Short mmCIF file of C-alpha atoms in Angstrom, two decimals:
data_model
loop_
_atom_site.label_atom_id
_atom_site.label_comp_id
_atom_site.label_asym_id
_atom_site.label_seq_id
_atom_site.Cartn_x
_atom_site.Cartn_y
_atom_site.Cartn_z
CA UNK A 1 -10.60 27.81 9.70
CA UNK A 2 -8.30 30.78 9.16
CA UNK A 3 -4.91 30.28 7.50
CA UNK A 4 -2.01 30.05 9.90
CA UNK A 5 0.46 32.93 10.05
CA UNK A 6 3.94 32.73 8.59
CA UNK A 7 6.32 30.55 10.59
CA UNK A 8 8.79 32.61 12.64
CA UNK A 9 12.45 31.63 12.25
CA UNK A 10 14.40 30.85 15.43
CA UNK A 11 17.08 33.59 15.70
CA UNK A 12 19.39 31.16 17.54
CA UNK A 13 19.15 28.54 14.80
CA UNK A 14 22.28 29.66 12.95
CA UNK A 15 24.43 29.18 16.05
CA UNK A 16 23.53 25.51 16.29
CA UNK A 17 26.58 23.30 15.98
CA UNK A 18 26.80 21.79 12.49
CA UNK A 19 23.45 23.26 11.41
CA UNK A 20 22.03 20.76 8.96
CA UNK A 21 25.21 18.66 8.96
CA UNK A 22 25.22 14.92 9.29
CA UNK A 23 25.66 15.06 13.08
CA UNK A 24 23.37 18.02 13.74
CA UNK A 25 20.26 16.33 12.33
CA UNK A 26 21.04 12.65 12.60
CA UNK A 27 17.80 10.75 13.01
CA UNK A 28 17.39 8.81 16.25
CA UNK A 29 15.28 6.26 14.44
CA UNK A 30 16.76 2.97 13.35
CA UNK A 31 15.95 0.87 10.34
CA UNK A 32 12.86 -1.23 10.74
CA UNK A 33 13.51 -4.93 10.23
CA UNK A 34 11.19 -6.32 7.61
CA UNK A 35 9.99 -9.67 6.37
CA UNK A 36 8.22 -8.30 3.32
CA UNK A 37 6.75 -10.89 1.02
CA UNK A 38 8.42 -11.22 -2.36
CA UNK A 39 7.79 -8.15 -4.52
CA UNK A 40 8.99 -6.49 -7.72
CA UNK A 41 12.60 -5.23 -7.75
CA UNK A 42 13.35 -2.15 -9.83
CA UNK A 43 16.33 0.22 -9.66
CA UNK A 44 17.42 -1.36 -6.40
CA UNK A 45 14.05 -0.83 -4.66
CA UNK A 46 11.29 -3.31 -3.82
CA UNK A 47 7.75 -2.57 -4.97
CA UNK A 48 4.97 -4.71 -3.54
CA UNK A 49 2.05 -4.37 -5.91
CA UNK A 50 -0.79 -6.41 -7.31
CA UNK A 51 -0.03 -5.08 -10.81
CA UNK A 52 3.19 -3.49 -12.10
CA UNK A 53 1.63 -0.01 -12.27
CA UNK A 54 -0.36 -0.27 -9.04
CA UNK A 55 1.59 2.16 -6.89
CA UNK A 56 4.63 4.38 -7.37
CA UNK A 57 6.03 3.99 -3.84
CA UNK A 58 8.38 1.19 -2.76
CA UNK A 59 7.74 -1.14 0.18
CA UNK A 60 11.19 -1.96 1.51
CA UNK A 61 13.16 -1.36 4.70
CA UNK A 62 14.21 2.15 3.72
CA UNK A 63 10.68 3.29 2.95
CA UNK A 64 9.26 1.68 6.07
CA UNK A 65 11.80 3.66 8.09
CA UNK A 66 10.53 6.81 6.37
CA UNK A 67 6.92 5.84 7.23
CA UNK A 68 7.85 5.49 10.90
CA UNK A 69 9.57 8.88 11.01
CA UNK A 70 6.57 10.45 9.29
CA UNK A 71 4.24 8.88 11.87
CA UNK A 72 6.28 10.40 14.71
CA UNK A 73 6.28 13.77 12.95
CA UNK A 74 2.47 13.82 12.72
CA UNK A 75 2.21 12.92 16.43
CA UNK A 76 4.50 15.81 17.35
CA UNK A 77 2.61 18.18 15.06
CA UNK A 78 -0.64 17.57 16.96
CA UNK A 79 0.80 16.73 20.38
CA UNK A 80 -1.23 19.54 21.98
CA UNK A 81 -4.47 17.86 20.94
CA UNK A 82 -6.28 15.56 23.37
CA UNK A 83 -5.87 12.86 20.73
CA UNK A 84 -2.90 13.44 18.39
CA UNK A 85 -3.76 10.44 16.22
CA UNK A 86 -6.88 11.91 14.60
CA UNK A 87 -9.53 14.63 15.00
CA UNK A 88 -12.79 12.83 14.21
CA UNK A 89 -15.04 12.75 17.34
CA UNK A 90 -15.67 9.00 17.38
CA UNK A 91 -16.38 8.80 21.12
CA UNK A 92 -14.79 6.54 23.72
CA UNK A 93 -16.15 3.17 22.64
CA UNK A 94 -15.77 2.55 18.88
CA UNK A 95 -16.20 -1.07 17.82
CA UNK A 96 -14.60 -1.26 14.38
CA UNK A 97 -11.89 0.97 12.88
CA UNK A 98 -10.27 0.67 9.45
CA UNK A 99 -6.90 2.14 8.46
CA UNK A 100 -6.56 2.20 4.66
CA UNK A 101 -2.97 2.34 3.37
CA UNK A 102 -1.65 1.32 6.77
CA UNK A 103 1.99 1.24 5.61
CA UNK A 104 4.22 0.09 8.46
CA UNK A 105 1.15 -0.15 10.72
CA UNK A 106 2.16 2.29 13.48
CA UNK A 107 -1.07 4.32 13.36
CA UNK A 108 -3.25 1.20 13.57
CA UNK A 109 -1.19 -0.19 16.47
CA UNK A 110 -1.36 3.08 18.40
CA UNK A 111 -5.13 3.34 17.88
CA UNK A 112 -5.60 -0.29 18.93
CA UNK A 113 -3.70 0.49 22.14
CA UNK A 114 -5.88 3.54 22.73
CA UNK A 115 -9.16 1.62 22.18
CA UNK A 116 -8.51 -1.93 23.47
CA UNK A 117 -12.16 -2.92 23.03
CA UNK A 118 -12.23 -1.96 19.35
CA UNK A 119 -11.12 -4.10 16.43
CA UNK A 120 -8.64 -2.10 14.37
CA UNK A 121 -7.86 -3.33 10.86
CA UNK A 122 -4.93 -2.06 8.83
CA UNK A 123 -5.07 -2.83 5.12
CA UNK A 124 -2.52 -2.26 2.37
CA UNK A 125 -1.18 -3.91 -0.77
CA UNK A 126 1.86 -5.16 1.17
CA UNK A 127 2.23 -6.69 4.64
CA UNK A 128 3.60 -4.35 7.34
CA UNK A 129 6.97 -5.32 8.88
CA UNK A 130 5.66 -5.92 12.38
CA UNK A 131 6.51 -8.79 14.72
CA UNK A 132 4.10 -7.79 17.48
CA UNK A 133 0.74 -6.09 17.59
CA UNK A 134 -2.07 -5.70 20.14
CA UNK A 135 -4.55 -8.60 20.07
CA UNK A 136 -7.26 -6.25 18.77
CA UNK A 137 -5.16 -5.11 15.78
CA UNK A 138 -5.35 -7.05 12.50
CA UNK A 139 -3.35 -6.49 9.31
CA UNK A 140 -4.61 -7.59 5.91
CA UNK A 141 -3.21 -7.47 2.39
CA UNK A 142 -5.91 -6.42 -0.03
CA UNK A 143 -6.84 -4.09 -2.89
CA UNK A 144 -9.37 -1.62 -1.46
CA UNK A 145 -10.74 -0.88 -4.93
CA UNK A 146 -12.15 -4.37 -5.08
CA UNK A 147 -15.45 -5.27 -3.42
CA UNK A 148 -15.19 -4.97 0.35
CA UNK A 149 -16.00 -8.19 2.20
CA UNK A 150 -15.86 -7.00 5.83
CA UNK A 151 -19.13 -7.95 7.48
CA UNK A 152 -19.24 -5.55 10.40
CA UNK A 153 -19.79 -1.84 9.63
CA UNK A 154 -17.07 0.57 10.71
CA UNK A 155 -17.31 3.45 13.16
CA UNK A 156 -14.23 5.15 11.74
CA UNK A 157 -12.20 4.91 8.50
CA UNK A 158 -8.78 6.57 8.36
CA UNK A 159 -6.32 7.37 5.57
CA UNK A 160 -2.98 9.16 5.57
CA UNK A 161 -0.35 9.89 2.89
CA UNK A 162 -2.33 8.19 0.15
CA UNK A 163 -1.52 10.86 -2.46
CA UNK A 164 -1.15 9.44 -5.93
CA UNK A 165 -2.55 6.06 -4.92
CA UNK A 166 -5.50 6.02 -7.32
CA UNK A 167 -6.94 7.55 -10.45
CA UNK A 168 -9.83 10.05 -9.99
CA UNK A 169 -12.27 7.22 -10.72
CA UNK A 170 -10.50 5.05 -8.15
CA UNK A 171 -10.83 7.73 -5.48
CA UNK A 172 -14.52 8.17 -6.28
CA UNK A 173 -15.05 4.42 -5.87
CA UNK A 174 -13.06 4.31 -2.64
CA UNK A 175 -15.02 7.11 -0.97
CA UNK A 176 -18.30 5.49 -1.99
CA UNK A 177 -17.22 2.14 -0.55
CA UNK A 178 -16.11 3.87 2.65
CA UNK A 179 -19.48 5.64 2.89
CA UNK A 180 -21.37 2.39 2.41
CA UNK A 181 -19.19 0.53 4.94
CA UNK A 182 -19.63 3.06 7.75
CA UNK A 183 -22.30 2.97 10.41
CA UNK A 184 -24.74 5.89 10.11
CA UNK A 185 -23.04 8.66 12.08
CA UNK A 186 -19.61 7.10 11.51
CA UNK A 187 -16.59 9.18 10.52
CA UNK A 188 -13.97 9.29 7.77
CA UNK A 189 -10.68 11.17 8.09
CA UNK A 190 -7.81 11.79 5.68
CA UNK A 191 -4.44 13.54 6.12
CA UNK A 192 -2.38 14.45 3.05
CA UNK A 193 0.75 16.47 2.26
CA UNK A 194 1.12 18.98 -0.55
CA UNK A 195 4.22 17.74 -2.40
CA UNK A 196 5.21 21.31 -3.24
CA UNK A 197 7.68 23.21 -1.06
CA UNK A 198 7.40 26.88 -0.08
CA UNK A 199 9.03 29.57 2.06
CA UNK A 200 7.41 32.66 3.54
CA UNK A 201 10.57 34.77 3.74
CA UNK A 202 11.94 34.36 0.22
CA UNK A 203 14.80 32.07 1.25
CA UNK A 204 13.64 29.42 -1.23
CA UNK A 205 14.76 30.83 -4.59
CA UNK A 206 13.57 29.94 -8.09
CA UNK A 207 17.00 28.50 -8.90
CA UNK A 208 16.73 25.96 -6.06
CA UNK A 209 15.85 22.38 -6.98
CA UNK A 210 13.27 22.37 -4.18
CA UNK A 211 11.46 25.33 -5.74
CA UNK A 212 10.25 23.37 -8.77
CA UNK A 213 10.24 20.01 -7.01
CA UNK A 214 6.53 19.60 -6.37
CA UNK A 215 5.25 20.98 -9.67
CA UNK A 216 7.51 18.58 -11.59
CA UNK A 217 6.25 15.58 -9.66
CA UNK A 218 2.65 16.66 -10.02
CA UNK A 219 3.17 16.70 -13.80
CA UNK A 220 4.81 13.25 -13.63
CA UNK A 221 1.94 11.86 -11.57
CA UNK A 222 -0.68 13.25 -13.90
CA UNK A 223 1.05 11.58 -16.84
CA UNK A 224 0.87 8.38 -14.79
CA UNK A 225 -2.88 8.94 -14.29
CA UNK A 226 -2.55 9.22 -10.50
CA UNK A 227 -2.38 12.87 -9.51
CA UNK A 228 -0.48 13.91 -6.40
CA UNK A 229 -2.99 16.74 -5.78
CA UNK A 230 -4.99 14.55 -3.39
CA UNK A 231 -4.79 17.19 -0.65
CA UNK A 232 -6.70 19.57 -2.95
CA UNK A 233 -9.38 17.16 -4.14
CA UNK A 234 -10.17 15.03 -1.10
CA UNK A 235 -12.57 17.42 0.63
CA UNK A 236 -14.84 17.90 -2.36
CA UNK A 237 -14.67 14.19 -3.22
CA UNK A 238 -15.65 13.27 0.33
CA UNK A 239 -18.57 15.70 0.19
CA UNK A 240 -19.67 14.33 -3.19
CA UNK A 241 -19.74 10.84 -1.70
CA UNK A 242 -22.48 12.02 0.68
CA UNK A 243 -20.55 12.90 3.84
CA UNK A 244 -21.67 15.86 5.96
CA UNK A 245 -20.33 17.92 8.88
CA UNK A 246 -17.05 18.38 7.01
CA UNK A 247 -14.05 19.89 8.83
CA UNK A 248 -10.61 20.85 7.56
CA UNK A 249 -7.35 21.92 9.21
CA UNK A 250 -4.35 23.20 7.26
CA UNK A 251 -0.75 22.97 8.42
CA UNK A 252 2.65 24.33 7.51
CA UNK A 253 5.33 21.74 8.32
CA UNK A 254 8.92 23.07 8.39
CA UNK A 255 11.59 20.94 6.73
CA UNK A 256 14.34 21.30 9.33
CA UNK A 257 14.41 22.74 12.89
CA UNK A 258 14.55 26.39 11.85
CA UNK A 259 11.22 27.49 13.35
CA UNK A 260 11.05 29.50 16.60
CA UNK A 261 7.98 27.63 17.88
CA UNK A 262 9.15 24.56 19.83
CA UNK A 263 6.50 22.23 18.42
CA UNK A 264 7.25 23.25 14.85
CA UNK A 265 10.98 23.00 15.57
CA UNK A 266 10.66 19.38 16.68
CA UNK A 267 8.22 18.53 13.89
CA UNK A 268 10.62 20.16 11.41
CA UNK A 269 13.51 18.08 12.73
CA UNK A 270 11.50 14.92 12.13
CA UNK A 271 10.26 16.12 8.74
CA UNK A 272 13.87 16.68 7.69
CA UNK A 273 14.66 13.09 8.65
CA UNK A 274 11.44 11.94 6.94
CA UNK A 275 12.50 13.61 3.69
CA UNK A 276 16.01 12.19 3.78
CA UNK A 277 14.76 8.66 4.36
CA UNK A 278 11.95 8.90 1.79
CA UNK A 279 13.49 10.97 -1.03
CA UNK A 280 14.62 8.20 -3.33
CA UNK A 281 11.43 6.21 -2.82
CA UNK A 282 9.32 9.25 -3.62
CA UNK A 283 11.02 10.03 -6.91
CA UNK A 284 12.67 6.94 -8.45
CA UNK A 285 9.64 5.29 -10.03
CA UNK A 286 7.99 8.51 -11.20
CA UNK A 287 11.13 9.94 -12.80
CA UNK A 288 12.30 6.69 -14.44
CA UNK A 289 8.82 6.10 -15.87
CA UNK A 290 7.32 9.56 -16.41
CA UNK A 291 10.20 12.04 -16.05
CA UNK A 292 10.49 15.05 -18.34
CA UNK A 293 11.22 15.69 -21.10
CA UNK A 294 11.70 11.91 -21.20
CA UNK A 295 12.12 9.19 -18.55
CA UNK A 296 15.30 9.59 -16.53
CA UNK A 297 17.97 6.98 -15.85
CA UNK A 298 18.67 5.77 -12.33
CA UNK A 299 21.97 7.65 -12.40
CA UNK A 300 20.27 10.91 -13.42
CA UNK A 301 17.86 10.53 -10.52
CA UNK A 302 20.71 10.03 -8.07
CA UNK A 303 22.54 13.15 -9.30
CA UNK A 304 19.31 15.14 -8.89
CA UNK A 305 18.80 13.78 -5.37
CA UNK A 306 22.35 14.75 -4.37
CA UNK A 307 21.53 18.37 -5.26
CA UNK A 308 18.26 18.22 -3.32
CA UNK A 309 19.99 16.82 -0.23
CA UNK A 310 22.53 19.63 -0.37
CA UNK A 311 19.67 22.16 -0.29
CA UNK A 312 17.98 20.33 2.59
CA UNK A 313 21.18 20.80 4.63
CA UNK A 314 21.29 24.53 3.92
CA UNK A 315 20.13 26.33 7.13
CA UNK A 316 19.45 29.52 5.16
CA UNK A 317 16.56 27.89 3.26
CA UNK A 318 13.46 28.07 5.47
CA UNK A 319 11.32 25.64 3.54
CA UNK A 320 8.03 24.11 4.61
CA UNK A 321 5.48 21.70 3.21
CA UNK A 322 1.72 22.32 3.56
CA UNK A 323 -0.64 19.57 4.70
CA UNK A 324 -4.42 19.20 4.97
CA UNK A 325 -6.51 17.15 7.38
CA UNK A 326 -10.19 16.56 6.53
CA UNK A 327 -12.76 14.67 8.58
CA UNK A 328 -16.45 14.20 7.89
CA UNK A 329 -19.46 12.22 9.06
CA UNK A 330 -21.87 9.85 7.39
CA UNK A 331 -25.41 11.15 8.05
CA UNK A 332 -27.39 9.53 10.86
CA UNK A 333 -30.47 7.40 10.13
CA UNK A 334 -32.67 10.36 11.07
CA UNK A 335 -30.81 12.64 8.64
CA UNK A 336 -30.99 10.05 5.88
CA UNK A 337 -34.72 9.57 6.44
CA UNK A 338 -35.34 13.32 6.43
CA UNK A 339 -33.40 13.63 3.17
CA UNK A 340 -35.43 10.78 1.64
CA UNK A 341 -38.72 12.38 2.74
CA UNK A 342 -37.66 15.73 1.26
CA UNK A 343 -36.80 14.04 -2.02
CA UNK A 344 -40.25 12.42 -2.13
CA UNK A 345 -41.99 15.73 -1.40
CA UNK A 346 -40.11 17.63 -4.09
CA UNK A 347 -40.81 14.94 -6.67
CA UNK A 348 -44.59 15.04 -6.10
#
């Protein structure tokens, strides 16, 4: 698919009252009440993990609020699609759907509502803060790198914002387990952000904190053994696992409502709120454990974040964040048999 053109800036944006001020971009979302099981507390944030180094992202009220805003942003971004939740052509009557890294569970709940006859499972290393869910939606706490024990094969396996979740070996194992757990002809789909920030019109300068933001965190994540370049590696890793009929769509998501296009304007508004809610959770663990030239203190992180938030409020910085969506199919029984026959013929 061809790259999208540069995002046009709304010429009326600068006349907006308060611009990026506290009132101009106040999020309409409210904090999500949570009954998270006891987790690890560090630097004022709660981390729900099986082991201390399992995952760099917190699982507390503030981060769940960020997850919910991010979910709404992705729905707006693809609102013109017949199905804004995913692109994989799974048909109208899937039986079993798995959402890996379900987070606050909104995607799984929405899909369960859309397919009331399907069983939709959301799995993560922490329980989602939900008090109600459709009867066909189940949430489970589990480590997906362990042996999968679900008996029924899946028609569709979904992942989103899983960057930095696993080592390269972990990702390889996960894709293989997903392949094995799918029905022949079943689909896998993954949506990931590029943590780096760009601008097409030069308004993001080298001296801005946001300019070097992503590269610094990629280096931190690679020192941690869990690279944040998942958006770059997922397509090839999915293909190596044996999936076929691979598709990819690339996005540019504005950070702030500066775009002329109405869809991108609304998505940018939500992405601005997403960033503000998620910032500390994104950076605190990585910088206090793997910051450069040496691990940072909590206070140093907070000073850095204050500078970043000031830049996010600057209407003259037209920043955006790329994202990639990849979906692919497990071969059908006929395709698998044909491949096996070809292998036999070539070996004779």
